[in-house]
CSV table of C-alpha atoms and ligand atoms in Angstrom, one decimal:
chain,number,residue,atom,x,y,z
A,54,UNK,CA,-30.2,-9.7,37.7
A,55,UNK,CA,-32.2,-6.6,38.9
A,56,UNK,CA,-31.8,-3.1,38.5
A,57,UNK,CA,-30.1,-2.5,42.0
A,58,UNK,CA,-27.8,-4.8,41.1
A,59,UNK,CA,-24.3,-2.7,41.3
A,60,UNK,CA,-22.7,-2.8,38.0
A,61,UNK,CA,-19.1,-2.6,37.1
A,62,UNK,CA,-17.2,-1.9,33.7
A,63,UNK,CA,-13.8,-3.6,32.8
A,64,UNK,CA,-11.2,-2.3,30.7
A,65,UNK,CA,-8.5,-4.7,30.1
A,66,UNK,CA,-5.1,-3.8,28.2
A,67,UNK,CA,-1.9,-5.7,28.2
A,68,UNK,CA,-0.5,-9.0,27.6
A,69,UNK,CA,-2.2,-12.4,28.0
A,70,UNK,CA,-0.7,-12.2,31.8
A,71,UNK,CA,-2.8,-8.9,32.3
A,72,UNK,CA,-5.5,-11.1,31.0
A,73,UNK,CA,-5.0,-13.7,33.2
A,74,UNK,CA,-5.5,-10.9,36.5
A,75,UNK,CA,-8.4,-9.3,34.8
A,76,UNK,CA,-10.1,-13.0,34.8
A,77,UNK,CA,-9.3,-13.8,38.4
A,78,UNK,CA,-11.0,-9.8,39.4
A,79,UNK,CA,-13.8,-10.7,37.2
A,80,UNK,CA,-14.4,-13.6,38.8
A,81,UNK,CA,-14.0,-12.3,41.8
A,82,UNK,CA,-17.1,-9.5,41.2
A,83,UNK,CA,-19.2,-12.1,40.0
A,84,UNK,CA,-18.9,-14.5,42.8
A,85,UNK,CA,-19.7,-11.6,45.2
A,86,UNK,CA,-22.8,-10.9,43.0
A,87,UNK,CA,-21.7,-7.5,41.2
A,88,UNK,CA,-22.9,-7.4,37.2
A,89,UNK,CA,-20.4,-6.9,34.8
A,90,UNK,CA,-21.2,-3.8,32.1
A,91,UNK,CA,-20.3,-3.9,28.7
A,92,UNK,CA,-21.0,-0.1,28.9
A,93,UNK,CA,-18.9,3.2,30.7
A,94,UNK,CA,-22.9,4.7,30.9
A,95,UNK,CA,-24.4,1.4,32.4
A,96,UNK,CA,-21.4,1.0,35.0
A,97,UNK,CA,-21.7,2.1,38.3
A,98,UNK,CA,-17.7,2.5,38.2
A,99,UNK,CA,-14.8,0.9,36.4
A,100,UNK,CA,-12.1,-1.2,36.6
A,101,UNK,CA,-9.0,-0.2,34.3
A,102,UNK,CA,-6.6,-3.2,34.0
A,103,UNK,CA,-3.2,-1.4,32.5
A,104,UNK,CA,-0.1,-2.4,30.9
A,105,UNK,CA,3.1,-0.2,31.9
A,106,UNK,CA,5.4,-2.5,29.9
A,107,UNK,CA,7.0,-0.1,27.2
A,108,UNK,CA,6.2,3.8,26.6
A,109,UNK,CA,3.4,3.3,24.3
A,110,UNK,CA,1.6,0.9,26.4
A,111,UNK,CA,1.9,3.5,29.4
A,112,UNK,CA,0.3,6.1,26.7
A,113,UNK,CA,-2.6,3.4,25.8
A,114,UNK,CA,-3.2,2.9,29.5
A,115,UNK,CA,-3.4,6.7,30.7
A,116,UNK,CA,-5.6,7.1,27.4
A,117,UNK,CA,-7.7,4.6,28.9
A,118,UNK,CA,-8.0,6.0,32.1
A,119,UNK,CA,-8.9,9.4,30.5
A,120,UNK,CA,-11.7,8.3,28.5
A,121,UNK,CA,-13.2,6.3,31.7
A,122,UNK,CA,-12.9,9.1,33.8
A,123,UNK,CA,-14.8,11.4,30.8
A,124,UNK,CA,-17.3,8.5,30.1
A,125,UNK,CA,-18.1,7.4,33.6
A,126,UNK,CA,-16.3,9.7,36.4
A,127,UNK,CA,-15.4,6.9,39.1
A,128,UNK,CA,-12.8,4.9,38.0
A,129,UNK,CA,-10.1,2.2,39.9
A,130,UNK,CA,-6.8,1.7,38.2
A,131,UNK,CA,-5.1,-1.4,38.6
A,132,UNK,CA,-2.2,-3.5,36.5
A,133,UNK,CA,1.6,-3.1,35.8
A,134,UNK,CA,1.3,0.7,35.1
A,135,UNK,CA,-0.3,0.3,38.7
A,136,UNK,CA,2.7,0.2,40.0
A,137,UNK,CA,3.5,3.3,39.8
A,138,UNK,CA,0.7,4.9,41.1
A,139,UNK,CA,2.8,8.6,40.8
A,140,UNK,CA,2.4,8.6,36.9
A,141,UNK,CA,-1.3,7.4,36.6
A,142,UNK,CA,-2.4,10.7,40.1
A,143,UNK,CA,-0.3,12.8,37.7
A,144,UNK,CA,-2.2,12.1,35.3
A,145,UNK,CA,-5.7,11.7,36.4
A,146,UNK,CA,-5.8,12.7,40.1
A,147,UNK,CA,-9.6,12.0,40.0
A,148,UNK,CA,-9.0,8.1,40.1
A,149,UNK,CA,-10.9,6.3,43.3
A,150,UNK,CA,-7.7,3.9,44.2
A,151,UNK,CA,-4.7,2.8,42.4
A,152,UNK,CA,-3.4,-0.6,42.5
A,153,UNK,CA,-0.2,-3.1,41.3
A,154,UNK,CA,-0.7,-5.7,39.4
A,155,UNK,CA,-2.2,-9.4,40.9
A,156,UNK,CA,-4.0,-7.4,43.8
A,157,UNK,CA,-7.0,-8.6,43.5
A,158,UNK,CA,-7.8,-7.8,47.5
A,159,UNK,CA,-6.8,-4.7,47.3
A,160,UNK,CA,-8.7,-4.3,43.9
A,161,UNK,CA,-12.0,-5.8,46.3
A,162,UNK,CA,-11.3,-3.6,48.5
A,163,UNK,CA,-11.2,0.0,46.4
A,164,UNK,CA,-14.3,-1.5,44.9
A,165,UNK,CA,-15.9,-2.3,48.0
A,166,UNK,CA,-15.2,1.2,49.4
A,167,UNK,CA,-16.7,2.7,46.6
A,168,UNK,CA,-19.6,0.6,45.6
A,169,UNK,CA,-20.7,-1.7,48.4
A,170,UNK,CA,-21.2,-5.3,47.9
A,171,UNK,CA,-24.9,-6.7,47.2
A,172,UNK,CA,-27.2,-7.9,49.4
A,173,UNK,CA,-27.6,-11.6,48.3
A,174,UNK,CA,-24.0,-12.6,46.8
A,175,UNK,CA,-25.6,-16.1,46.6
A,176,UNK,CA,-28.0,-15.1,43.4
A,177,UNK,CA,-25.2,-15.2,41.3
A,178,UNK,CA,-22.6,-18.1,41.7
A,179,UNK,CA,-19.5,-18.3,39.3
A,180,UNK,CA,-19.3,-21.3,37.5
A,181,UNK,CA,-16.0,-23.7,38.8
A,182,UNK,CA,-13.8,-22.4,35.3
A,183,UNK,CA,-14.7,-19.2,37.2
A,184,UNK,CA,-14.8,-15.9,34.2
A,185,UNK,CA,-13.2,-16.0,30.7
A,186,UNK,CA,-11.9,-13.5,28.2
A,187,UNK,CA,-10.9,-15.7,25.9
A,188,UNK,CA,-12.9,-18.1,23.9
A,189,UNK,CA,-14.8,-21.0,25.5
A,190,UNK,CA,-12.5,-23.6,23.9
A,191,UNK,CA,-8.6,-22.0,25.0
A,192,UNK,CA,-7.9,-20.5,28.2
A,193,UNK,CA,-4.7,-19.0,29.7
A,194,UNK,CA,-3.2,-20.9,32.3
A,195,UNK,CA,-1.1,-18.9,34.8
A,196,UNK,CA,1.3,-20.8,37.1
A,197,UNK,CA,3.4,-18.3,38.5
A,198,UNK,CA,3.9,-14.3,39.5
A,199,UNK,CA,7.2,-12.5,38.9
A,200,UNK,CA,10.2,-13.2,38.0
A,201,UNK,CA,13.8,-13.7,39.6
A,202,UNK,CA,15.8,-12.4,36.6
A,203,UNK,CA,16.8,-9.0,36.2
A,204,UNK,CA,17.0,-8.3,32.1
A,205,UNK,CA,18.1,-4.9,31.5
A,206,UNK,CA,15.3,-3.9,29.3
A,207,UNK,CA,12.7,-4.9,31.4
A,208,UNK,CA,11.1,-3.4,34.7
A,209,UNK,CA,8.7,-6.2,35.5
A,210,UNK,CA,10.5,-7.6,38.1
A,211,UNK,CA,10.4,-4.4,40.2
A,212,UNK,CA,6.8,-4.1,39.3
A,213,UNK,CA,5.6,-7.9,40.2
A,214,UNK,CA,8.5,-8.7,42.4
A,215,UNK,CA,10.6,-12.1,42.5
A,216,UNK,CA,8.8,-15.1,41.4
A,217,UNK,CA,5.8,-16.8,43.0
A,218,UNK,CA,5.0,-20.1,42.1
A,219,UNK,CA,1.5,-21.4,42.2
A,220,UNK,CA,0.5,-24.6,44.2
A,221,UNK,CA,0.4,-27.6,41.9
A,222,UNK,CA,-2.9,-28.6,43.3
A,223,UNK,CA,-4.6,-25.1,42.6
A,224,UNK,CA,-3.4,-25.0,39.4
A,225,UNK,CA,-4.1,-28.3,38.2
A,226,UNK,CA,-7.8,-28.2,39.8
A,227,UNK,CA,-7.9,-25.0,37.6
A,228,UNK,CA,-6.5,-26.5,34.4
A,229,UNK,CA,-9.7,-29.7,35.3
A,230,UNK,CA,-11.6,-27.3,35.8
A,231,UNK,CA,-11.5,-25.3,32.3
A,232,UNK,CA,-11.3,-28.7,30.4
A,233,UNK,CA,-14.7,-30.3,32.8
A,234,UNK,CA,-16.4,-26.5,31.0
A,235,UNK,CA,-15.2,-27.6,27.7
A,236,UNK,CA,-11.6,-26.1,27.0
A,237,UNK,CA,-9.8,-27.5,24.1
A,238,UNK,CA,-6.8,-26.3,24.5
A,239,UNK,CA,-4.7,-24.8,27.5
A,240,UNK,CA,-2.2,-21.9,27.2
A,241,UNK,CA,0.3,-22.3,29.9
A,242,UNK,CA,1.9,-18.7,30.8
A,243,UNK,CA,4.2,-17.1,33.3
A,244,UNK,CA,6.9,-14.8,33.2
A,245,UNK,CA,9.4,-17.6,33.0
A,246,UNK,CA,7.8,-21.0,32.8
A,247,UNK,CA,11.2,-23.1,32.9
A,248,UNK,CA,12.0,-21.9,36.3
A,249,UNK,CA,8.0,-23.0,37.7
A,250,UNK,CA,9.0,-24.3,41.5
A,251,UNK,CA,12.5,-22.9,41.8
A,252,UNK,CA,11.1,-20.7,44.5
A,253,UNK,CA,9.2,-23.5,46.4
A,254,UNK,CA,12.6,-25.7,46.0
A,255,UNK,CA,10.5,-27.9,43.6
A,256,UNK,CA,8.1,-29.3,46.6
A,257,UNK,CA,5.3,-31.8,46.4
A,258,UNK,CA,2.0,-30.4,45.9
A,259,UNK,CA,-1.1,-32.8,45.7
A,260,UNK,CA,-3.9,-33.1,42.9
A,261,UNK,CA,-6.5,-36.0,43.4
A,262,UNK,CA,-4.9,-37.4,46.6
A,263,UNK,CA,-1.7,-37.8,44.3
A,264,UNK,CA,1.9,-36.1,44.8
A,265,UNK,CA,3.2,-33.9,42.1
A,266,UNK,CA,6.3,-32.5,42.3
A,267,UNK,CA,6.6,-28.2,41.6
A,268,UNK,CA,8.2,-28.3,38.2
A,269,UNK,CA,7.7,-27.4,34.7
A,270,UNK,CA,8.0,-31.6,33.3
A,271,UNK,CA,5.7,-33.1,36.2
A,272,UNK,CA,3.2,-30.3,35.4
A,273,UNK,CA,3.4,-30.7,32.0
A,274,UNK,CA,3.0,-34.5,32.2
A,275,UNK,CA,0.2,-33.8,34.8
A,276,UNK,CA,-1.3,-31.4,32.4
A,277,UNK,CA,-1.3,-34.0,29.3
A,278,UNK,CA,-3.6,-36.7,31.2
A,279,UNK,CA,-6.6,-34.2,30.7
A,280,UNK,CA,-6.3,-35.2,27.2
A,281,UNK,CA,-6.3,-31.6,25.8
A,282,UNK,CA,-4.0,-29.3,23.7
A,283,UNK,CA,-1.1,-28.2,26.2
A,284,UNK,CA,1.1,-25.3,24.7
A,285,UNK,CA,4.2,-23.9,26.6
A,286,UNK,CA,4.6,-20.6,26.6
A,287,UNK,CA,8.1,-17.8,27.6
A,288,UNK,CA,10.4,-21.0,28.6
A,289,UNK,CA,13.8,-20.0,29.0
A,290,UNK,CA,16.7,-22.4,27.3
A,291,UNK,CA,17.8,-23.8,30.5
A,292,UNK,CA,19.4,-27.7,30.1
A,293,UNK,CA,16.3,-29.1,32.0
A,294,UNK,CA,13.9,-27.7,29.4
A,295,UNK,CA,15.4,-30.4,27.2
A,296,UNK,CA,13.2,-33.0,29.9
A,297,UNK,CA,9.6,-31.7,27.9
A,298,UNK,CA,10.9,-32.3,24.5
A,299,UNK,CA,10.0,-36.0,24.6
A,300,UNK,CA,6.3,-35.5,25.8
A,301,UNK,CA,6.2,-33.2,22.6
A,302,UNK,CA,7.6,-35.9,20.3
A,303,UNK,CA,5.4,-38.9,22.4
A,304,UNK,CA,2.5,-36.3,21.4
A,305,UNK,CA,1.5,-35.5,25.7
A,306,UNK,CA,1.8,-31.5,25.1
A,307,UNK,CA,2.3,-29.9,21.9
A,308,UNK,CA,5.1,-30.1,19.8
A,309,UNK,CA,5.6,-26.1,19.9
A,310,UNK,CA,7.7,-23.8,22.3
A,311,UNK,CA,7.9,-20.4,23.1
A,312,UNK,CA,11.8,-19.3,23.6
A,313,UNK,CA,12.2,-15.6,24.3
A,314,UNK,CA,15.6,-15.5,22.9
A,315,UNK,CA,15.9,-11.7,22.4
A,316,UNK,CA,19.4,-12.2,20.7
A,317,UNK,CA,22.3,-14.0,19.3
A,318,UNK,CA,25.7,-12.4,20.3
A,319,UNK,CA,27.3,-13.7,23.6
A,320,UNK,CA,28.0,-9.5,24.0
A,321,UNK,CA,24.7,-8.7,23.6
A,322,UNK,CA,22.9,-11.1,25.9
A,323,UNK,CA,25.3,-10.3,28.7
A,324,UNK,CA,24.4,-6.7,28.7
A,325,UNK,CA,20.8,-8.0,28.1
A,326,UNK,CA,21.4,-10.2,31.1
A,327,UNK,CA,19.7,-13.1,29.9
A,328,UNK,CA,18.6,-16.1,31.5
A,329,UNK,CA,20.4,-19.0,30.4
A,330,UNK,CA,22.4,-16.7,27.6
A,331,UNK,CA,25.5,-18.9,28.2
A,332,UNK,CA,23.7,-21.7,26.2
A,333,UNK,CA,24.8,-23.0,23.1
A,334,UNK,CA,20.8,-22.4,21.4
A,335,UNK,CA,21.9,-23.3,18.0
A,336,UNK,CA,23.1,-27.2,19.4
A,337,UNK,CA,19.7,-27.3,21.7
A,338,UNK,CA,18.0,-26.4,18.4
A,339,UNK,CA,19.5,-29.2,16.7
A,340,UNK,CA,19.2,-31.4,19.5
A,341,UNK,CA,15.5,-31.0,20.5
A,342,UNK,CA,14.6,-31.3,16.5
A,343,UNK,CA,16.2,-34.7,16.2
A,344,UNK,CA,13.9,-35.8,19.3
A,345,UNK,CA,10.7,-34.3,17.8
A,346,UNK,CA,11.2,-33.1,14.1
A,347,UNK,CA,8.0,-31.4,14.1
A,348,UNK,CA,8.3,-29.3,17.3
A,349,UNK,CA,7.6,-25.4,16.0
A,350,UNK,CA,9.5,-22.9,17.8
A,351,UNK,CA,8.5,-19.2,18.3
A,352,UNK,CA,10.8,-16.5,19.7
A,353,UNK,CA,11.3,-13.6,19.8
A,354,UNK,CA,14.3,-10.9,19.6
A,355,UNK,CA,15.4,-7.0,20.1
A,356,UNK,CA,17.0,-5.3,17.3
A,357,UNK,CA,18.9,-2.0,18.0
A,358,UNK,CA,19.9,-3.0,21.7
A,359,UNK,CA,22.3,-0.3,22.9
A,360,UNK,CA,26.2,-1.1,22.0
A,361,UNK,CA,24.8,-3.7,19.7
A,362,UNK,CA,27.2,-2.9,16.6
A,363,UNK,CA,27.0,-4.3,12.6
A,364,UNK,CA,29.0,-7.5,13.9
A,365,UNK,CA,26.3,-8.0,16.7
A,366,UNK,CA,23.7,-7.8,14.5
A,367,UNK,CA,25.1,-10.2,12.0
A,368,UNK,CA,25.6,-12.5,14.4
A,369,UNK,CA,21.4,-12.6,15.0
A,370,UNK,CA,20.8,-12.4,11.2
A,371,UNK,CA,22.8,-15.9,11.0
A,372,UNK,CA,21.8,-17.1,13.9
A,373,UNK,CA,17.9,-16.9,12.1
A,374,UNK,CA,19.5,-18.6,9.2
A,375,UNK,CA,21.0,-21.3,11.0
A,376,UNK,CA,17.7,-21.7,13.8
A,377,UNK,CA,15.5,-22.3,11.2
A,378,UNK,CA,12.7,-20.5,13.8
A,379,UNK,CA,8.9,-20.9,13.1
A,380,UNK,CA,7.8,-18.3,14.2
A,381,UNK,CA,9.4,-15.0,15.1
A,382,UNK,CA,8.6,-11.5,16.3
A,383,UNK,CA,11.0,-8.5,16.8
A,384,UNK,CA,10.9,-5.3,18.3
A,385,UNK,CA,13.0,-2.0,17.8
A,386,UNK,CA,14.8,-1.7,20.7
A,387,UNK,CA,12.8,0.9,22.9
A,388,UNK,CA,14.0,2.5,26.3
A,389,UNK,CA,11.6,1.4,29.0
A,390,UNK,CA,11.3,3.9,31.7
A,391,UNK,CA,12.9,2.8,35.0
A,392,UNK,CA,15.2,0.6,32.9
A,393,UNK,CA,18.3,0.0,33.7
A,394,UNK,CA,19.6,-0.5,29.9
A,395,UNK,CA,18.3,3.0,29.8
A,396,UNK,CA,21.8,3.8,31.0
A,397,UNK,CA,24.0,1.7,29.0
A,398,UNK,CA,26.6,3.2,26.6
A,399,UNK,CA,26.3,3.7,22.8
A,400,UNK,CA,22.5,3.9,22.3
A,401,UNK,CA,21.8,2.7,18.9
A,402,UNK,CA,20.1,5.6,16.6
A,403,UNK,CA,17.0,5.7,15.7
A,404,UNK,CA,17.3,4.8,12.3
A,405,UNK,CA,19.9,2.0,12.3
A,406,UNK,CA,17.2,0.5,14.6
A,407,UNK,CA,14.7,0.3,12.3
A,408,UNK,CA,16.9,-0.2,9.5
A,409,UNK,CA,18.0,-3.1,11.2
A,410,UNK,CA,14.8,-4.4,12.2
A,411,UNK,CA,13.6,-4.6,8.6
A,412,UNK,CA,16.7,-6.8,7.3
A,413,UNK,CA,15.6,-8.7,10.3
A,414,UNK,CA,12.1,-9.0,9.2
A,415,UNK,CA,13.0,-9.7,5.3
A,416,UNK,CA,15.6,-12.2,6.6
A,417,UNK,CA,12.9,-14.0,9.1
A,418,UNK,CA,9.9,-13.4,6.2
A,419,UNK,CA,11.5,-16.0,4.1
A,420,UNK,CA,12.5,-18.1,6.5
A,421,UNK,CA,8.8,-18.6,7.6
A,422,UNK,CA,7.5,-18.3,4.6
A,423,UNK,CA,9.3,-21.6,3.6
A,424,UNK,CA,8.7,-23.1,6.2
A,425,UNK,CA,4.7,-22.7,5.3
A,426,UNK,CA,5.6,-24.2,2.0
A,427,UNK,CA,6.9,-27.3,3.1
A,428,UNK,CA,3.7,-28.0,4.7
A,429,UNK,CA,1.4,-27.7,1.4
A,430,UNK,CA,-0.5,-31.2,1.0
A,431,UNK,CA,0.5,-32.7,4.6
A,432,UNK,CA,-2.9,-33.8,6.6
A,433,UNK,CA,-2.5,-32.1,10.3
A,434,UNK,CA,-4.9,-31.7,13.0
A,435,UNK,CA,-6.6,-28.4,13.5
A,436,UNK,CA,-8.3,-26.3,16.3
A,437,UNK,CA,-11.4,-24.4,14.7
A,438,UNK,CA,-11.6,-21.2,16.4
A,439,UNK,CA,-14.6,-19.6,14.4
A,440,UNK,CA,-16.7,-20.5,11.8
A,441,UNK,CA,-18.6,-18.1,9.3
A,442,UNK,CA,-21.1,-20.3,7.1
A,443,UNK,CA,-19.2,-22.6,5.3
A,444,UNK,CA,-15.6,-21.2,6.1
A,445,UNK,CA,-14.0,-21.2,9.4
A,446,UNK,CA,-10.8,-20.4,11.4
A,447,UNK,CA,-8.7,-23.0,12.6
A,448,UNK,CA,-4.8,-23.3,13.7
A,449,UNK,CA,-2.1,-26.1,13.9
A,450,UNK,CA,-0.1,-27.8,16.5
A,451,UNK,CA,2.4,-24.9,15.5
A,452,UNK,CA,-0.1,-21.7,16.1
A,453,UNK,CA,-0.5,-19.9,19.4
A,454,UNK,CA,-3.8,-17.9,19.8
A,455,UNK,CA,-3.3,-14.2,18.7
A,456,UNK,CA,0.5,-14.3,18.0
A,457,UNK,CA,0.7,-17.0,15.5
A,458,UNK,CA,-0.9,-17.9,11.9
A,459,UNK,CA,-3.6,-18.9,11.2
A,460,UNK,CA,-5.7,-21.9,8.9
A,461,UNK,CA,-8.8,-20.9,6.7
A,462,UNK,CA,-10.5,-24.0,6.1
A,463,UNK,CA,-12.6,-24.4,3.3
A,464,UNK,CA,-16.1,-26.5,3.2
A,465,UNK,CA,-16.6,-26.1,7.4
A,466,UNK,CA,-20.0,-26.8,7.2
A,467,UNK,CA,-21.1,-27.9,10.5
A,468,UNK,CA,-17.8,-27.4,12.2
A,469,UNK,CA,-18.0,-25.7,15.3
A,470,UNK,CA,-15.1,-23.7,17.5
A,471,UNK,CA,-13.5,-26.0,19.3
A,472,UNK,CA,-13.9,-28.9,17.4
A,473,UNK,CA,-10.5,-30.8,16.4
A,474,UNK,CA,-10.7,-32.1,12.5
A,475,UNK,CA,-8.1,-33.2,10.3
A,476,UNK,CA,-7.4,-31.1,7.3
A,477,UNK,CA,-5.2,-31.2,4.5
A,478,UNK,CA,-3.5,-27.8,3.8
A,479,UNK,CA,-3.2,-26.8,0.0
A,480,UNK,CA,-1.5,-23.9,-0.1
A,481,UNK,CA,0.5,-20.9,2.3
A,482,UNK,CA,1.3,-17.3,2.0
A,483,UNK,CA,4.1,-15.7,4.1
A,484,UNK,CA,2.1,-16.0,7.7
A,485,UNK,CA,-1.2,-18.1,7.1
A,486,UNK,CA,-2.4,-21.6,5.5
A,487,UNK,CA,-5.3,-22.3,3.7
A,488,UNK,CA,-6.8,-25.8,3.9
A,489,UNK,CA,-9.8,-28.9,3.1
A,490,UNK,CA,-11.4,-31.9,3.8
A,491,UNK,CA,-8.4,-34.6,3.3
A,492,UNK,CA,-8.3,-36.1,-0.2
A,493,UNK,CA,-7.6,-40.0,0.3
B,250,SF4,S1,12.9,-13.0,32.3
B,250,SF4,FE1,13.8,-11.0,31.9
B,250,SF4,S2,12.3,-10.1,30.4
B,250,SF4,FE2,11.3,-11.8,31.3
B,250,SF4,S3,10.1,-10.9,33.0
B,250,SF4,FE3,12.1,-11.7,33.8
B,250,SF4,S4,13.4,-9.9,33.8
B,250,SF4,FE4,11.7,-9.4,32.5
């Protein structure tokens, strides 16, 4: 790489979906031969990936902007807060181009305009697995755009638009791809993963000369003959999700679901408007458990939704009793600009919210935390993330990347991240594990 070479900086907030766009754009700069800065100085411009989700992430992104405008001066904006390209000119009206989110073209394009392409865009070839954020051994699989649900909290559908499934055949080339460059584990994401192929009517696709139907199941089972970890992620509790349990307990993908429940009272989820919030989730609870007693589920849930009342509430709180849930995280209800919940009746005070979210956490704390116990002494198969001398970083079956817990393994030496090694786990706290070398 010479000193002509144009460079660009990357600044990348949001969720793991963010991530994923900021991967295909950085992939996308390499192949065309641009360097990629670590530095605002060394940067010939930058690229601000944003998050718009909630108020504080629009805060985090337009700080972001600011302090690559101060630090560098030329500076594209692109992401969720993207979207509304009104608040971020407010803002900064010194910004080169704004952009949505997954516009990588246009994203090409403000950069082209503003910092033209290299000579020789052959000097620099991007590897198949294409450009990484996260670590070499898990990578973020995205198989779809949008969403076709419209929850009342949330204004990502009227930022990404209705859903947009992915090819099979791209996305399983992808997925061979990242495990031919040594992934370990795949992380597969969307906004709603259950409904993968509704909008393409569930049609063939083709991977190795072989047809694959457009659907959550066949690409699971697809995914689980590269002979790597496969982790669901944000599936809804529609009846067909019930299909994947099996692989989970026949060991194909990982025993382990994401389930965005947000809530427990019928009431509640209607106003929420839900997917699938007509479900009986305590029974499909039950139900999937008895097909795969060791399948970990993670969810999340919104305390302090407006006109939720005491009743409402207890409803969730026993609801957590009876679920039995692995792994949870909740939220104080917080109005989203552009919501429409923002307009529902009987907004819930501030302080009830977070009253109610920390009987929520207490009640959930020791829920987890026994559920940690009851693995003390078992021998389970771990994924080293990082090692430090003779102690390394590892997780379960049960433990996303950066949501989850985590395992601190004792005696590593010569582990490396990625490896998979059996441990046996001698004691937990209220989130994490600690664990050995088997004793036989
Ligand atoms: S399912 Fe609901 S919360 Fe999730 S992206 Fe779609 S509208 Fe938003």
């Amino acid at each position: 790489m010479n000193s002509s070479t144009p460079k660009v900086g990357f600044v990348s907030l949001g969720c793991p979906k963010a991530s994923s766009d900021a991967e295909r754009i950085l992939t996308q700069l390499r192949a065309e031969g641009y360097e990629i800065s670590a530095s605002y100085e060394g940067s010939d411009l930058v690229v601000v990936n944003t998050c718009g989700f909630i108020d504080s992430a629009v805060e985090e992104s337009l700080d972001a902007i600011g302090e690559a405008l101060n630090r560098n001066g030329k500076v594209i904006v692109t992401g969720c807060l993207g979207a509304k390209s009104g608040v971020v000119q407010a803002a900064h009206p010194s910004v080169l181009a704004v952009t949505g989110p997954h516009a990588l073209e246009e994203v090409m394009s403000a950069v082209h305009d503003h910092l033209p392409k290299p000579h020789d865009p052959y000097t620099d070839l991007v590897p198949p697995q294409g450009v990484r954020l996260t670590p070499k051994h898990y990578a973020y699989l995205k198989i779809s755009e949008g969403c076709n649900h419209r929850c009342s909290f949330c204004i990502i559908p009227s930022m990404r638009g209705d859903l947009v499934s992915r090819p099979i055949g791209e996305v399983m080339n992808e997925a061979e791809n990242l495990v031919n460059a040594g992934v370990s584990e795949l992380l597969v994401i969307s906004q709603d993963t259950s409904a993968y192929g509704v909008d393409v009517k569930y049609r063939s696709g083709f991977w190795n000369g072989r047809p694959i139907r457009t659907r959550m199941t066949e690409l699971a089972k697809a995914l689980s003959e590269l002979g790597v970890w496969v982790r669901l992620h944000y599936v809804y509790p529609y009846p067909h999700v019930d299909e994947v349990i099996p692989l989970m307990a026949d060991g194909l993908i990982l025993p382990y679901l994401d389930v965005p429940f947000q809530h427990a009272s019928p009431r509640i989820l209607k106003a929420m408007k839900r997917p699938a919030s007509g479900e009986n989730n305590l029974a499909r609870i039950k139900a999937w458990r008895e097909i795969c007693p060791d399948i970990a589920i993670r969810s999340t849930f919104i305390a302090g939704f407006p006109g939720e009342t005491e009743e409402d509430f207890q409803q969730l709180l026993d609801f957590l009793e009876e679920a039995q849930l692995d792994r949870v995280g909740c939220f104080a209800y917080s109005a989203v600009d552009g919501a429409a919940a923002n307009a529902l009746p009987d907004q819930v005070p501030e302080e009830v919210k977070q009253e109610r979210l920390a009987r929520f956490m207490e009640v959930q704390e020791a829920i987890s935390a026994a559920k940690l116990q009851q693995r003390v002494g078992r021998i389970e198969t771990v994924l080293v993330d990082a090692v430090d001398g003779d102690q390394a970083i590892a997780r379960t079956m049960a433990d996303a990347p950066e949501i989850d817990g985590v395992v601190y393994l004792a005696d590593a030496e010569g582990l490396q991240a990625g490896d998979l090694v059996e441990v046996q786990i001698t004691s937990a706290d209220g989130h994490d594990l600690r664990a050995g070398p088997p004793e036989f």
